[in-house]
Amino acid sequence: MASPGGRLMTRSGFPGLLTCLLTGALCTGAAQAEDPTWRQVAPENLVFMDLQHGQVVIELNPAFAPKTVKQFRHLVKDGFYDGLSFYRVIDGFVAQGGDGSDLGELSEVPLIDAEFERDWSPDLPFTPVQKPDLFAPETGFTDGFAAARDPATDTVWLTHCPGVVAMARNEGADSSRTDFYIVMGQAPRYLDRNMNVFGRVVHGMEVVQAIRRGAPGNDGIVEDETAASRISHMRLGSEIPDAERPAVYVMHTGSKGFEDLLRSRRDRTQRFFHRKPPEVLDVCQVPMAGRTTR
């Protein structure tokens, strides 16, 4: 479904070149390109997380992590996260919140089986980005999520790009439980296929970036609990009445316009570049922010 509103504009009403370079808007050098179309996220796959300094909207991905999404939905519905804090926050890396079960605290919540990757299926949408990639034979997008796949093993997995939401764990592969983290810096792709990636931030990354950091020398642990950024309330989109729930739109990564966007960012034909970059594209360097409307 296409959303209301059009392309990102400057105050003059025309796409600014620097804005295009930073956000990936289709502009100089791509006059014939189509704008990406947008799809509306289903309410059951939406989570609205309120912090003291704003709201973060998360899109869940049960196609890749069904057990993790099921447990996360259950915890959110029960109000488990309300009042808990982001207790481990490493600048340029991740913000981790929950009840501290990742630190060995006792918890009655069951463990979650590893959901690091899934089998490839021909009916799974996949828009290629680069082949090969430093961490995978091929990268691309599937329903808005940055992903990678290996044709030799017929497997596909979600990648650790900025805004990704995943479950923390201890050493055991099946040791995820309640604690989750949001990637808030440069993509830690070495974590790919090692964590249960189950969602991504589609709105409110500026709120994530405002989360209080911990000391770098203490693994990012926020020692003063009273100063930690706290989750005021977390709600499932499906639990919010239709009249009160914002509609959330994300780029349709299977559209012709999105393919044009990828080509524009890969080719870099804008006059701004006096030294043209190589024609490569990191899947984590494609801006994927969503839109909300009432």
Coordinates of C-alpha atoms in Angstrom, one line a residue, residues 8 10 15-29 261 264-275 277 281 285-287:
L8 CA 11.9 14.0 0.9
T10 CA 14.2 20.6 1.3
P15 CA 15.6 17.4 -3.1
G16 CA 18.8 18.8 -1.8
L17 CA 22.0 17.1 -3.1
L18 CA 23.6 16.6 0.4
T19 CA 20.2 15.2 1.6
C20 CA 20.2 12.8 -1.3
L21 CA 23.7 11.6 -0.6
L22 CA 23.1 11.0 3.0
T23 CA 19.6 9.6 2.9
G24 CA 19.5 7.8 -0.5
A25 CA 16.7 9.9 -1.9
L26 CA 16.5 9.6 -5.7
C27 CA 17.7 12.8 -7.2
T28 CA 20.7 14.1 -9.3
G29 CA 21.8 11.6 -11.8
L261 CA 17.4 3.6 -5.2
S264 CA 21.6 5.2 -7.6
R265 CA 23.6 4.5 -4.4
R266 CA 25.8 1.9 -6.0
D267 CA 26.6 3.9 -9.2
R268 CA 27.1 7.4 -7.6
T269 CA 26.7 9.3 -10.8
Q270 CA 26.0 12.6 -9.1
R271 CA 28.2 15.6 -10.2
F272 CA 29.2 16.0 -6.5
F273 CA 31.7 13.2 -6.9
H274 CA 35.0 14.3 -8.5
R275 CA 36.5 10.9 -7.6
P277 CA 33.6 5.7 -5.6
L281 CA 27.1 -1.1 -1.9
Q285 CA 24.4 1.7 4.1
V286 CA 20.9 1.8 2.6
P287 CA 18.7 4.1 4.7

